[in-house]
mmCIF file of C-alpha atoms in Angstrom:
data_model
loop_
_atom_site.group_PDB
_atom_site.id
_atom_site.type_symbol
_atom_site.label_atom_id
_atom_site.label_comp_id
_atom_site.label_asym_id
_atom_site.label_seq_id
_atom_site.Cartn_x
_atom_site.Cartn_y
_atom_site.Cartn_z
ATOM 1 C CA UNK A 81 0.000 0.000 0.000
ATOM 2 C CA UNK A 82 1.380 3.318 -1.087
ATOM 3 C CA UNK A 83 0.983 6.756 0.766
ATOM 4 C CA UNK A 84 0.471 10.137 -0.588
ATOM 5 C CA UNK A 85 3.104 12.485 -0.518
ATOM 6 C CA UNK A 86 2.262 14.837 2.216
ATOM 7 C CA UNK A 87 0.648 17.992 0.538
ATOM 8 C CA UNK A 88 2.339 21.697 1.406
ATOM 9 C CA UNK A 89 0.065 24.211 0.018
ATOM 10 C CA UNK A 90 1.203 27.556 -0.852
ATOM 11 C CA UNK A 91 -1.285 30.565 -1.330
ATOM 12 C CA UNK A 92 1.043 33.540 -2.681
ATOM 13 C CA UNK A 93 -0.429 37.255 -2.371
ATOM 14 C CA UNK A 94 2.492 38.520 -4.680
ATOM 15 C CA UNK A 95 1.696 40.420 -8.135
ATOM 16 C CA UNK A 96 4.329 39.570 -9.777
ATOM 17 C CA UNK A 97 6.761 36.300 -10.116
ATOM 18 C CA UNK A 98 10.432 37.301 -9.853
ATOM 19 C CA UNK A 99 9.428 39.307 -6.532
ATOM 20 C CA UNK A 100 11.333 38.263 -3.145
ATOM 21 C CA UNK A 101 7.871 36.901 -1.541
ATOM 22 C CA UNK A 102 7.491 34.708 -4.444
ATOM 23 C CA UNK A 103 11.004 33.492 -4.367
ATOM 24 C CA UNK A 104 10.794 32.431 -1.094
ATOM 25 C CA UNK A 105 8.102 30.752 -1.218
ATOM 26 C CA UNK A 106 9.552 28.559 -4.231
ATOM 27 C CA UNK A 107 11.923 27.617 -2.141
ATOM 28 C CA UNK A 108 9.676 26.771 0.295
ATOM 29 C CA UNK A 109 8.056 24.298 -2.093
ATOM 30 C CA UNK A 110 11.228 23.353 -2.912
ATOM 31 C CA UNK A 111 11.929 22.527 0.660
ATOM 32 C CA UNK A 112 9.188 20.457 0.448
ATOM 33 C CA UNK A 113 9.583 18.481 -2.333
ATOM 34 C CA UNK A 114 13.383 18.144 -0.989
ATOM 35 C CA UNK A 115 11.740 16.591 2.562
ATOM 36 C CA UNK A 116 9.995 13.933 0.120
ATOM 37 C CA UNK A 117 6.347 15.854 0.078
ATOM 38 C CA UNK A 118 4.515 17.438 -2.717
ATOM 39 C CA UNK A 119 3.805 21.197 -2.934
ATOM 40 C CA UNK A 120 0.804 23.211 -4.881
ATOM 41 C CA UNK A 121 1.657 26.933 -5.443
ATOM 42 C CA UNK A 122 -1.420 28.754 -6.106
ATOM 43 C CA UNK A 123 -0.938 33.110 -7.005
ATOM 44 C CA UNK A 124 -4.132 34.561 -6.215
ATOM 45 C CA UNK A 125 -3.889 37.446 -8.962
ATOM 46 C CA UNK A 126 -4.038 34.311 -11.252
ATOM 47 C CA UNK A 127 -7.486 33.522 -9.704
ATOM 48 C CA UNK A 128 -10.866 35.046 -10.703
ATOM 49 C CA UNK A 129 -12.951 35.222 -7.650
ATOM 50 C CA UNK A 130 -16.072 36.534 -6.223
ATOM 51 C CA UNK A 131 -16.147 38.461 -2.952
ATOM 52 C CA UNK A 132 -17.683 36.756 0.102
ATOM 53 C CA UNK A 133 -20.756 38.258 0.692
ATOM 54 C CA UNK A 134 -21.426 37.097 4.350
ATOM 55 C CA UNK A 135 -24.492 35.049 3.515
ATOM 56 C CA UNK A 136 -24.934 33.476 7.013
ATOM 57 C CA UNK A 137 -25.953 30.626 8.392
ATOM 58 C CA UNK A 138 -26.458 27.103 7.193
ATOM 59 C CA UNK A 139 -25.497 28.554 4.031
ATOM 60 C CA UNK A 140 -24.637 25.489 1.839
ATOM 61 C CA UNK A 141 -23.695 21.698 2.443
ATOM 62 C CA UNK A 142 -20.461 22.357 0.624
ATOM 63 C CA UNK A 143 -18.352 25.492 0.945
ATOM 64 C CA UNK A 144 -18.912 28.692 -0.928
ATOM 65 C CA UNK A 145 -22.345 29.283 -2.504
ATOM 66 C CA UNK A 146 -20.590 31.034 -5.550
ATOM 67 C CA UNK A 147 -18.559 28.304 -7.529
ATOM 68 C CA UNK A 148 -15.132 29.643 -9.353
ATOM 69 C CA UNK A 149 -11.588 29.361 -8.966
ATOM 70 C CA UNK A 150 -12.240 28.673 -5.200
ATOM 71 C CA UNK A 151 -13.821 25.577 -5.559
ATOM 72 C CA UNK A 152 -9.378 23.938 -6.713
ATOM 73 C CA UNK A 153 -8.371 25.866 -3.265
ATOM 74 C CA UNK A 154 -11.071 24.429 -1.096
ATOM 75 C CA UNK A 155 -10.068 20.756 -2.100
ATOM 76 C CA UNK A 156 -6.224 21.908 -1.737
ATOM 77 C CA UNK A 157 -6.974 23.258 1.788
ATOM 78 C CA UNK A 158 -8.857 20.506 2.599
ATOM 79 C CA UNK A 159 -5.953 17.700 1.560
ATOM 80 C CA UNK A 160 -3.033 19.844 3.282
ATOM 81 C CA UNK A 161 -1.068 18.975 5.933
ATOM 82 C CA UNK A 162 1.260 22.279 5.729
ATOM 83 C CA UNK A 163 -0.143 25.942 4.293
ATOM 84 C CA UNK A 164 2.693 28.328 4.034
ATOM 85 C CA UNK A 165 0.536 31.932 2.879
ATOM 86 C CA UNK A 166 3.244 34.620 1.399
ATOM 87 C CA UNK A 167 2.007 38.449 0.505
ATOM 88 C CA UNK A 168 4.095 41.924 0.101
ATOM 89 C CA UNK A 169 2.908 44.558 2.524
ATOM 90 C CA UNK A 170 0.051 46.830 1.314
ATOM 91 C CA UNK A 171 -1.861 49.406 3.463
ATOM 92 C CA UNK A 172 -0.589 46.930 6.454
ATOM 93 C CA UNK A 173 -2.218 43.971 5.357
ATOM 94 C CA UNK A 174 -1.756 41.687 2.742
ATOM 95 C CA UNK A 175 -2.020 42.118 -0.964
ATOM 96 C CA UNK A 176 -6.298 42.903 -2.155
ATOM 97 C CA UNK A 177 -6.172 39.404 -4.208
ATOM 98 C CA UNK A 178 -5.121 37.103 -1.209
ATOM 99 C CA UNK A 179 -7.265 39.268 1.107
ATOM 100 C CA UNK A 180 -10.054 38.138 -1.497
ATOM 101 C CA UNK A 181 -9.018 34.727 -1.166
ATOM 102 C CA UNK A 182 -9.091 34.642 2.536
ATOM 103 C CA UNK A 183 -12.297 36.037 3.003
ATOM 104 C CA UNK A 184 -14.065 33.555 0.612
ATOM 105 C CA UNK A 185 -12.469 30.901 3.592
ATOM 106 C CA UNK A 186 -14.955 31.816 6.314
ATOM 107 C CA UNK A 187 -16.519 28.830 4.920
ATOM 108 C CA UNK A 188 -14.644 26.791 6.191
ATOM 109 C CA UNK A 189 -15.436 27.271 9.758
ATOM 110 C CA UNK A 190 -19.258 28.078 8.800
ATOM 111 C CA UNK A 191 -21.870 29.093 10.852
ATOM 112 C CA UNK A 192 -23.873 26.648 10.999
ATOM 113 C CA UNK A 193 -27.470 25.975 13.440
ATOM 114 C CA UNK A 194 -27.203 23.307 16.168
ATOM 115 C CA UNK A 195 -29.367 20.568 17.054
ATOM 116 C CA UNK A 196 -30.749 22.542 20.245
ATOM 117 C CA UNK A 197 -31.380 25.522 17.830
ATOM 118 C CA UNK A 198 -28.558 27.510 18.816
ATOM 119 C CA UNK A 199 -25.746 28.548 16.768
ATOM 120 C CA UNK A 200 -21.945 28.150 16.175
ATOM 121 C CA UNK A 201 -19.166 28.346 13.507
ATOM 122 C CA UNK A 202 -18.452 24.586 13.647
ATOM 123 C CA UNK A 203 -14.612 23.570 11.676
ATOM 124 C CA UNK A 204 -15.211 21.367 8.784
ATOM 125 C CA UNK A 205 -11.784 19.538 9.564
ATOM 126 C CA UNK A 206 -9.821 19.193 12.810
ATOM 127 C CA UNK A 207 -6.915 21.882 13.424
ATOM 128 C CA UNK A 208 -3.979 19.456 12.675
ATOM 129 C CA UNK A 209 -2.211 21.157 10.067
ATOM 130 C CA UNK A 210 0.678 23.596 10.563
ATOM 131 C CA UNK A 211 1.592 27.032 9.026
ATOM 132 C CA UNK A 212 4.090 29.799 8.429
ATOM 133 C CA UNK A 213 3.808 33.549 6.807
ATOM 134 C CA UNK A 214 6.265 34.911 4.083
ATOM 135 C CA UNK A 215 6.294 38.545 3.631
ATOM 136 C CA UNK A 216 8.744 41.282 2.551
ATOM 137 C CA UNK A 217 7.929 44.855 2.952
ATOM 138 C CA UNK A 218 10.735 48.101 3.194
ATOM 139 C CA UNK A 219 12.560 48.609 6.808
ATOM 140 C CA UNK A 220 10.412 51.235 7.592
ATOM 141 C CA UNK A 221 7.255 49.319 7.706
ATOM 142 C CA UNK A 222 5.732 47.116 10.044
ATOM 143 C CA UNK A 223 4.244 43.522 9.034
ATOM 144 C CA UNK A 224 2.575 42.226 12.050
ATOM 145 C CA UNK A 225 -0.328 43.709 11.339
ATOM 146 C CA UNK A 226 -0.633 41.376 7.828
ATOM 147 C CA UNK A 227 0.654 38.757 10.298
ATOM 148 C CA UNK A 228 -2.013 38.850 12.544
ATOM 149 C CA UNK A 229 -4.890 38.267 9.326
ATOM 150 C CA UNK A 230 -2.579 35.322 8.205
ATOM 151 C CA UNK A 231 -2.709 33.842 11.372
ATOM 152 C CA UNK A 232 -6.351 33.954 12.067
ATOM 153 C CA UNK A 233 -6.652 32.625 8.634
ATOM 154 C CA UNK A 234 -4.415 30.236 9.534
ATOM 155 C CA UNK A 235 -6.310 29.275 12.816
ATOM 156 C CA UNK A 236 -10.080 29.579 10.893
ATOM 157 C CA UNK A 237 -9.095 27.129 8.105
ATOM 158 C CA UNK A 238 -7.470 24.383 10.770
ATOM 159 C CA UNK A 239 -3.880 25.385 11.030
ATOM 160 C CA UNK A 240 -1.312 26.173 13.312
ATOM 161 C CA UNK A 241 0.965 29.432 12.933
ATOM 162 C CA UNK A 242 4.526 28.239 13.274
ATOM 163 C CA UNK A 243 6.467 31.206 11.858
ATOM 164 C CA UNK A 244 6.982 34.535 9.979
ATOM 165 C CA UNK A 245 9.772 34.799 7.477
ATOM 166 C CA UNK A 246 10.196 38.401 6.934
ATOM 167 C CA UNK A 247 12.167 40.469 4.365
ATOM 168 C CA UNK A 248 12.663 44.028 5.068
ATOM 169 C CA UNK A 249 14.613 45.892 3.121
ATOM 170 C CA UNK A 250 15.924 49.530 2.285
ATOM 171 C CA UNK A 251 16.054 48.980 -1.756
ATOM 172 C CA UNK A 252 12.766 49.164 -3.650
ATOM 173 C CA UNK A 253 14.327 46.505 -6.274
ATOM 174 C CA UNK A 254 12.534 43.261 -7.064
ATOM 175 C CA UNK A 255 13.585 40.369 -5.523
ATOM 176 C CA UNK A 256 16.703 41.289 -3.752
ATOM 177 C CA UNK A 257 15.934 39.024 -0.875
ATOM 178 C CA UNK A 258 19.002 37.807 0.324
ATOM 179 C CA UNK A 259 20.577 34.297 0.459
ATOM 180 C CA UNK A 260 20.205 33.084 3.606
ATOM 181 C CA UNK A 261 16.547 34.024 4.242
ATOM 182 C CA UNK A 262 15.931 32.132 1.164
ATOM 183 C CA UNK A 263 17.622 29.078 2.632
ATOM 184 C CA UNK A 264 15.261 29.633 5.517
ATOM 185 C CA UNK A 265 12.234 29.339 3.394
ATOM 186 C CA UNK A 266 13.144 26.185 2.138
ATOM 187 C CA UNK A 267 13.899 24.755 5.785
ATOM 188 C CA UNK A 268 10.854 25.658 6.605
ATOM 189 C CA UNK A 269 8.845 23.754 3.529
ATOM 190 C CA UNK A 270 11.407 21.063 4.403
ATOM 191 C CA UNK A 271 10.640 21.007 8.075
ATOM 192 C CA UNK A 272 6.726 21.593 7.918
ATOM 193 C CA UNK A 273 6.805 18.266 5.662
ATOM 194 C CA UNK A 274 9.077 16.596 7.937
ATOM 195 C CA UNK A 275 6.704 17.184 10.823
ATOM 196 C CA UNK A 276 3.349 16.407 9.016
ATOM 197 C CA UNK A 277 4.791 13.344 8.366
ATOM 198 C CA UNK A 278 6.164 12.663 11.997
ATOM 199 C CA UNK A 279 2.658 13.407 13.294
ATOM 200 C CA UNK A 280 0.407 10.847 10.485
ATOM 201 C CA UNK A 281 2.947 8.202 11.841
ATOM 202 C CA UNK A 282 2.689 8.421 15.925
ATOM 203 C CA UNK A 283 0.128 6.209 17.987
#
């Protein structure tokens, strides 16, 4: 009987390739491949999605109600056992595209009515999976702000925040990230595989 390759998923907020958020997170999935696993890179500007509309509870079976390029990164969520999310700094937060993306994830943990008649936002899947944030923004700037959305995503779609691998730099060139943050990133896609598998194989 053969396993699946344990599944990093990769949801990149960066406009453009060639950037340094979306060279580290190549490596990442490098990492990750490296460590034996398979990796999915999905760039939300490559994605044509509706925005969540808040449309309550007991909404739909499924996930969304609205049915696009959301439906692939539902079933990618769903199968991961690592989600690494990467986005440049804008306005404090992360890029408008991944921001789209995240939203259409409340989903995931829907609110949903209860037998008694109350209700709850009840997880589709158990929190089991682990995560990490990549960002780069200029050494004047803050990120944790953008951190802190990641990581409730992170939390609301059944993962736990592990790390932030942060760029900050004076230059306004793309994708001057340096060397050995890059080797980071692909530790970490190496080590978040590493430890998915460790944790399918204990008692």
């Amino acid at each position: 009987m053969t396993t699946a390759p344990r599944l990093l998923l990769v949801l990149d907020g960066s406009p453009l390739e060639g950037t340094s958020v979306h060279r580290m997170l190549v490596a990442v999935c490098a990492g990750a491949r490296a460590a034996g696993g398979d990796a999915e890179h999905v760039r939300a500007y490559a994605l044509t999605l509706k925005p969540c509309v808040a449309c309550g509870p007991d909404a739909t079976p499924g996930y969304c109600i609205f049915h696009d390029d959301m439906d692939p990164v539902y079933a990618l969520l769903e199968r991961a056992h690592a989600v690494v999310v990467g986005s440049p700094i804008y306005f404090d937060t992360v890029s408008g595209p991944l921001k789209l993306l995240i939203d259409r994830c409340n989903c995931v943990t829907p609110l949903v009515t209860l037998a008694d008649g109350s209700q709850d936002c009840v997880p589709k899947w158990p929190r089991t999976r682990r995560g990490a944030f990549v960002t780069a923004c200029s050494s004047e700037h803050r990120y944790d702000l953008a951190e802190r959305t990641v990581r409730g995503f992170l939390k609301w779609t059944g993962a736990h925040w592990e790390e932030t691998l942060a760029w900050q730099h004076a230059d306004n060139d793309l994708g001057t990230v340096s060397l050995p943050l890059l080797e980071r990133a692909h530790a970490l896609g190496q080590r978040l595989v590493e430890n998915a598998a460790h944790a399918a194989d204990a008692p």
